Amino acid sequence: IFEILLVVLIKNFVSDYSKFINFYVLNPVPIYILYIHGQNDILPVYFIFLSIYFLKTKKVFLSAIVLSLIISTKIIFIVIFPIFLLYVYKTKIYADSRNSFVATTSGLTILQLLLYMSVPGYVDMISYNQERLGFLQMSLNIGNLSLPLLLIIYFLILFQLIRYRVMYEKLLLTNLIVVLFSFFIFNNFAPGWSIWF
């Protein structure tokens, strides 16, 4: 259901929809990830596109709600929140609604995290799940200091975005791709995560 919804929603993002459909249908990655491997990674991908779609149509409050729902599908997607917040903050058409967007997204996300923390075993599941923590294994060693390489890349991306005076939709999408691709690459190629691209 979410795959069909995503394929229909992407019509609002591509210039040649028939070319996209041909590429998607012939692409073995979604078939393997969704139907053979049985991953639910299509859910956060759909929510990301839905949130961007609501931003495009200036339904900022709905975008914030959908963005906060991403955390309920996979906690790792919390890394995209700062990119969305910077985009809304640096785009003039959202000047009137940026405070409500930040407050709604942050408030609902914190509420969800608090609810999840109260579920017995949730913190242990996250703490001991090697797939979710795999990205911390590759480190840059400077003397006695060992810094996770992915976190360095991530904060450099955020720093670069902070320096921009204005952000456009293509810049938002490009940086989302770079961040998600980085997490995929540095996580020993977790199969389910390949659907993000």
mmCIF file of C-alpha atoms in Angstrom:
data_model
loop_
_atom_site.group_PDB
_atom_site.id
_atom_site.type_symbol
_atom_site.label_atom_id
_atom_site.label_comp_id
_atom_site.label_asym_id
_atom_site.label_seq_id
_atom_site.Cartn_x
_atom_site.Cartn_y
_atom_site.Cartn_z
ATOM 1 C CA ILE A 1 0.000 0.000 0.000
ATOM 2 C CA PHE A 2 2.727 2.488 0.956
ATOM 3 C CA GLU A 3 4.743 1.592 -2.138
ATOM 4 C CA ILE A 4 1.754 2.390 -4.365
ATOM 5 C CA LEU A 5 1.104 5.621 -2.435
ATOM 6 C CA LEU A 6 4.763 6.608 -2.841
ATOM 7 C CA VAL A 7 4.809 5.877 -6.575
ATOM 8 C CA VAL A 8 1.672 8.021 -7.020
ATOM 9 C CA LEU A 9 3.075 10.816 -4.809
ATOM 10 C CA ILE A 10 6.360 10.972 -6.744
ATOM 11 C CA LYS A 11 4.374 12.262 -9.724
ATOM 12 C CA ASN A 12 4.657 15.672 -8.010
ATOM 13 C CA PHE A 13 8.463 15.497 -7.980
ATOM 14 C CA VAL A 14 9.586 14.190 -11.377
ATOM 15 C CA SER A 15 9.347 15.841 -14.769
ATOM 16 C CA ASP A 16 9.061 12.594 -16.780
ATOM 17 C CA TYR A 17 6.751 10.339 -14.788
ATOM 18 C CA SER A 18 6.576 7.544 -17.388
ATOM 19 C CA LYS A 19 10.378 7.330 -17.432
ATOM 20 C CA PHE A 20 10.358 7.124 -13.630
ATOM 21 C CA ILE A 21 7.734 4.328 -13.674
ATOM 22 C CA ASN A 22 9.805 2.333 -16.193
ATOM 23 C CA PHE A 23 12.917 2.757 -14.054
ATOM 24 C CA TYR A 24 11.098 1.839 -10.847
ATOM 25 C CA VAL A 25 9.337 -1.235 -12.250
ATOM 26 C CA LEU A 26 12.598 -2.591 -13.706
ATOM 27 C CA ASN A 27 14.570 -1.840 -10.526
ATOM 28 C CA PRO A 28 15.203 -5.055 -8.552
ATOM 29 C CA VAL A 29 16.054 -3.209 -5.299
ATOM 30 C CA PRO A 30 12.460 -2.383 -4.218
ATOM 31 C CA ILE A 31 11.292 -5.881 -5.158
ATOM 32 C CA TYR A 32 14.029 -7.510 -3.088
ATOM 33 C CA ILE A 33 13.828 -5.130 -0.108
ATOM 34 C CA LEU A 34 10.047 -5.000 0.168
ATOM 35 C CA TYR A 35 8.852 -8.410 -0.962
ATOM 36 C CA ILE A 36 11.738 -10.815 -0.362
ATOM 37 C CA HIS A 37 13.660 -9.224 2.521
ATOM 38 C CA GLY A 38 10.423 -7.877 4.069
ATOM 39 C CA GLN A 39 11.690 -4.493 5.295
ATOM 40 C CA ASN A 40 9.379 -1.628 6.287
ATOM 41 C CA ASP A 41 11.754 1.083 5.033
ATOM 42 C CA ILE A 42 9.189 2.212 2.470
ATOM 43 C CA LEU A 43 7.204 3.840 5.322
ATOM 44 C CA PRO A 44 9.763 6.528 6.280
ATOM 45 C CA VAL A 45 10.553 7.146 2.605
ATOM 46 C CA TYR A 46 6.861 7.745 1.920
ATOM 47 C CA PHE A 47 6.573 10.044 4.947
ATOM 48 C CA ILE A 48 9.624 12.051 3.810
ATOM 49 C CA PHE A 49 8.111 12.644 0.370
ATOM 50 C CA LEU A 50 4.691 13.379 1.879
ATOM 51 C CA SER A 51 6.222 15.940 4.242
ATOM 52 C CA ILE A 52 8.060 17.624 1.362
ATOM 53 C CA TYR A 53 4.868 17.550 -0.719
ATOM 54 C CA PHE A 54 2.956 19.320 2.054
ATOM 55 C CA LEU A 55 5.742 21.918 2.243
ATOM 56 C CA LYS A 56 5.500 22.426 -1.538
ATOM 57 C CA THR A 57 1.756 23.007 -1.230
ATOM 58 C CA LYS A 58 2.284 25.330 1.777
ATOM 59 C CA LYS A 59 0.500 23.009 4.211
ATOM 60 C CA VAL A 60 3.243 23.527 6.758
ATOM 61 C CA PHE A 61 1.365 22.213 9.788
ATOM 62 C CA LEU A 62 0.566 18.905 8.010
ATOM 63 C CA SER A 63 4.186 18.672 6.898
ATOM 64 C CA ALA A 64 5.361 19.020 10.500
ATOM 65 C CA ILE A 65 2.965 16.299 11.695
ATOM 66 C CA VAL A 66 4.051 13.875 8.963
ATOM 67 C CA LEU A 67 7.730 14.651 9.566
ATOM 68 C CA SER A 68 7.319 13.820 13.237
ATOM 69 C CA LEU A 69 5.699 10.481 12.288
ATOM 70 C CA ILE A 70 8.953 9.387 10.657
ATOM 71 C CA ILE A 71 10.421 8.803 14.110
ATOM 72 C CA SER A 72 7.766 6.137 14.742
ATOM 73 C CA THR A 73 8.954 4.142 11.727
ATOM 74 C CA LYS A 74 12.736 4.259 12.273
ATOM 75 C CA ILE A 75 14.542 6.252 14.933
ATOM 76 C CA ILE A 76 17.605 6.735 12.703
ATOM 77 C CA PHE A 77 15.576 9.196 10.632
ATOM 78 C CA ILE A 78 15.939 11.742 13.400
ATOM 79 C CA VAL A 79 19.077 12.804 11.490
ATOM 80 C CA ILE A 80 16.964 14.413 8.752
ATOM 81 C CA PHE A 81 15.057 16.703 11.133
ATOM 82 C CA PRO A 82 17.764 19.416 11.286
ATOM 83 C CA ILE A 83 17.867 19.519 7.474
ATOM 84 C CA PHE A 84 14.107 20.103 7.298
ATOM 85 C CA LEU A 85 14.262 22.693 10.084
ATOM 86 C CA LEU A 86 17.065 24.574 8.316
ATOM 87 C CA TYR A 87 15.133 24.447 5.041
ATOM 88 C CA VAL A 88 11.987 25.932 6.586
ATOM 89 C CA TYR A 89 13.996 28.508 8.513
ATOM 90 C CA LYS A 90 15.969 29.636 5.429
ATOM 91 C CA THR A 91 13.088 29.696 2.937
ATOM 92 C CA LYS A 92 11.243 33.018 2.834
ATOM 93 C CA ILE A 93 7.820 31.625 1.905
ATOM 94 C CA TYR A 94 7.672 29.882 5.291
ATOM 95 C CA ALA A 95 8.543 32.997 7.295
ATOM 96 C CA ASP A 96 5.070 33.229 8.864
ATOM 97 C CA SER A 97 4.836 29.562 9.780
ATOM 98 C CA ARG A 98 8.409 28.537 10.598
ATOM 99 C CA ASN A 99 7.917 28.851 14.368
ATOM 100 C CA SER A 100 4.825 26.628 14.319
ATOM 101 C CA PHE A 101 6.636 24.126 12.081
ATOM 102 C CA VAL A 102 9.606 23.902 14.457
ATOM 103 C CA ALA A 103 7.352 23.749 17.541
ATOM 104 C CA THR A 104 5.012 21.106 16.068
ATOM 105 C CA THR A 105 7.803 18.903 14.701
ATOM 106 C CA SER A 106 9.921 19.166 17.836
ATOM 107 C CA GLY A 107 7.012 18.785 20.254
ATOM 108 C CA LEU A 108 5.474 15.745 18.552
ATOM 109 C CA THR A 109 8.885 14.098 18.108
ATOM 110 C CA ILE A 110 9.835 14.595 21.761
ATOM 111 C CA LEU A 111 6.406 13.299 22.783
ATOM 112 C CA GLN A 112 6.879 10.174 20.658
ATOM 113 C CA LEU A 113 10.384 9.597 22.049
ATOM 114 C CA LEU A 114 9.085 9.925 25.616
ATOM 115 C CA LEU A 115 6.280 7.471 24.850
ATOM 116 C CA TYR A 116 8.748 5.001 23.355
ATOM 117 C CA MET A 117 11.126 5.348 26.290
ATOM 118 C CA SER A 118 8.314 4.245 28.589
ATOM 119 C CA VAL A 119 7.829 1.001 26.614
ATOM 120 C CA PRO A 120 9.650 -1.841 28.422
ATOM 121 C CA GLY A 121 12.670 -3.047 26.465
ATOM 122 C CA TYR A 122 12.654 -0.225 23.877
ATOM 123 C CA VAL A 123 15.848 1.439 25.140
ATOM 124 C CA ASP A 124 17.617 -1.934 25.320
ATOM 125 C CA MET A 125 16.472 -2.802 21.807
ATOM 126 C CA ILE A 126 17.955 0.439 20.467
ATOM 127 C CA SER A 127 21.106 0.253 22.603
ATOM 128 C CA TYR A 128 22.022 -3.302 21.641
ATOM 129 C CA ASN A 129 20.842 -3.294 18.040
ATOM 130 C CA GLN A 130 24.019 -3.579 15.958
ATOM 131 C CA GLU A 131 22.270 -2.514 12.740
ATOM 132 C CA ARG A 132 21.267 0.827 14.219
ATOM 133 C CA LEU A 133 24.688 1.425 15.793
ATOM 134 C CA GLY A 134 26.809 0.082 12.914
ATOM 135 C CA PHE A 135 27.533 3.583 11.640
ATOM 136 C CA LEU A 136 29.566 4.319 14.802
ATOM 137 C CA GLN A 137 32.124 1.598 14.055
ATOM 138 C CA MET A 138 34.139 3.400 11.354
ATOM 139 C CA SER A 139 36.188 6.030 13.172
ATOM 140 C CA LEU A 140 38.786 8.672 12.466
ATOM 141 C CA ASN A 141 41.622 8.350 14.985
ATOM 142 C CA ILE A 142 43.391 11.571 15.982
ATOM 143 C CA GLY A 143 45.925 10.741 18.685
ATOM 144 C CA ASN A 144 44.002 9.117 21.520
ATOM 145 C CA LEU A 145 40.711 10.514 20.220
ATOM 146 C CA SER A 146 38.447 8.260 18.134
ATOM 147 C CA LEU A 147 35.695 10.153 16.285
ATOM 148 C CA PRO A 148 32.940 8.359 14.323
ATOM 149 C CA LEU A 149 33.577 9.308 10.696
ATOM 150 C CA LEU A 150 29.889 9.457 9.820
ATOM 151 C CA LEU A 151 29.143 11.954 12.581
ATOM 152 C CA ILE A 152 31.979 14.173 11.308
ATOM 153 C CA ILE A 153 30.481 14.067 7.793
ATOM 154 C CA TYR A 154 26.983 14.690 9.152
ATOM 155 C CA PHE A 155 27.981 17.745 11.181
ATOM 156 C CA LEU A 156 29.997 19.117 8.248
ATOM 157 C CA ILE A 157 26.868 18.864 6.084
ATOM 158 C CA LEU A 158 24.811 20.677 8.734
ATOM 159 C CA PHE A 159 27.520 23.333 9.137
ATOM 160 C CA GLN A 160 27.551 23.905 5.381
ATOM 161 C CA LEU A 161 23.727 24.252 5.368
ATOM 162 C CA ILE A 162 23.828 26.711 8.275
ATOM 163 C CA ARG A 163 26.168 28.909 6.223
ATOM 164 C CA TYR A 164 23.652 29.232 3.348
ATOM 165 C CA ARG A 165 21.509 32.335 3.516
ATOM 166 C CA VAL A 166 18.725 30.734 1.460
ATOM 167 C CA MET A 167 17.787 27.098 0.774
ATOM 168 C CA TYR A 168 15.840 25.791 -2.180
ATOM 169 C CA GLU A 169 13.953 22.527 -2.616
ATOM 170 C CA LYS A 170 16.735 20.971 -4.733
ATOM 171 C CA LEU A 171 19.227 21.758 -1.980
ATOM 172 C CA LEU A 172 16.914 20.116 0.563
ATOM 173 C CA LEU A 173 16.568 16.971 -1.568
ATOM 174 C CA THR A 174 20.291 16.806 -2.387
ATOM 175 C CA ASN A 175 21.307 17.031 1.258
ATOM 176 C CA LEU A 176 18.707 14.458 2.298
ATOM 177 C CA ILE A 177 20.169 12.102 -0.310
ATOM 178 C CA VAL A 178 23.752 12.744 0.847
ATOM 179 C CA VAL A 179 22.899 12.198 4.524
ATOM 180 C CA LEU A 180 20.829 9.045 3.942
ATOM 181 C CA PHE A 181 23.429 7.662 1.534
ATOM 182 C CA SER A 182 26.170 8.323 4.103
ATOM 183 C CA PHE A 183 24.257 6.441 6.781
ATOM 184 C CA PHE A 184 23.696 3.580 4.339
ATOM 185 C CA ILE A 185 27.370 3.374 3.292
ATOM 186 C CA PHE A 186 28.753 3.562 6.842
ATOM 187 C CA ASN A 187 26.320 0.965 8.161
ATOM 188 C CA ASN A 188 27.833 -2.100 6.480
ATOM 189 C CA PHE A 189 25.212 -1.841 3.725
ATOM 190 C CA ALA A 190 22.125 -2.742 5.774
ATOM 191 C CA PRO A 191 19.908 -4.156 2.981
ATOM 192 C CA GLY A 192 16.654 -2.518 4.044
ATOM 193 C CA TRP A 193 18.245 0.915 4.022
ATOM 194 C CA SER A 194 18.998 0.762 0.281
ATOM 195 C CA ILE A 195 15.323 1.525 -0.483
ATOM 196 C CA TRP A 196 15.948 5.088 0.744
ATOM 197 C CA PHE A 197 17.536 6.018 -2.549
#
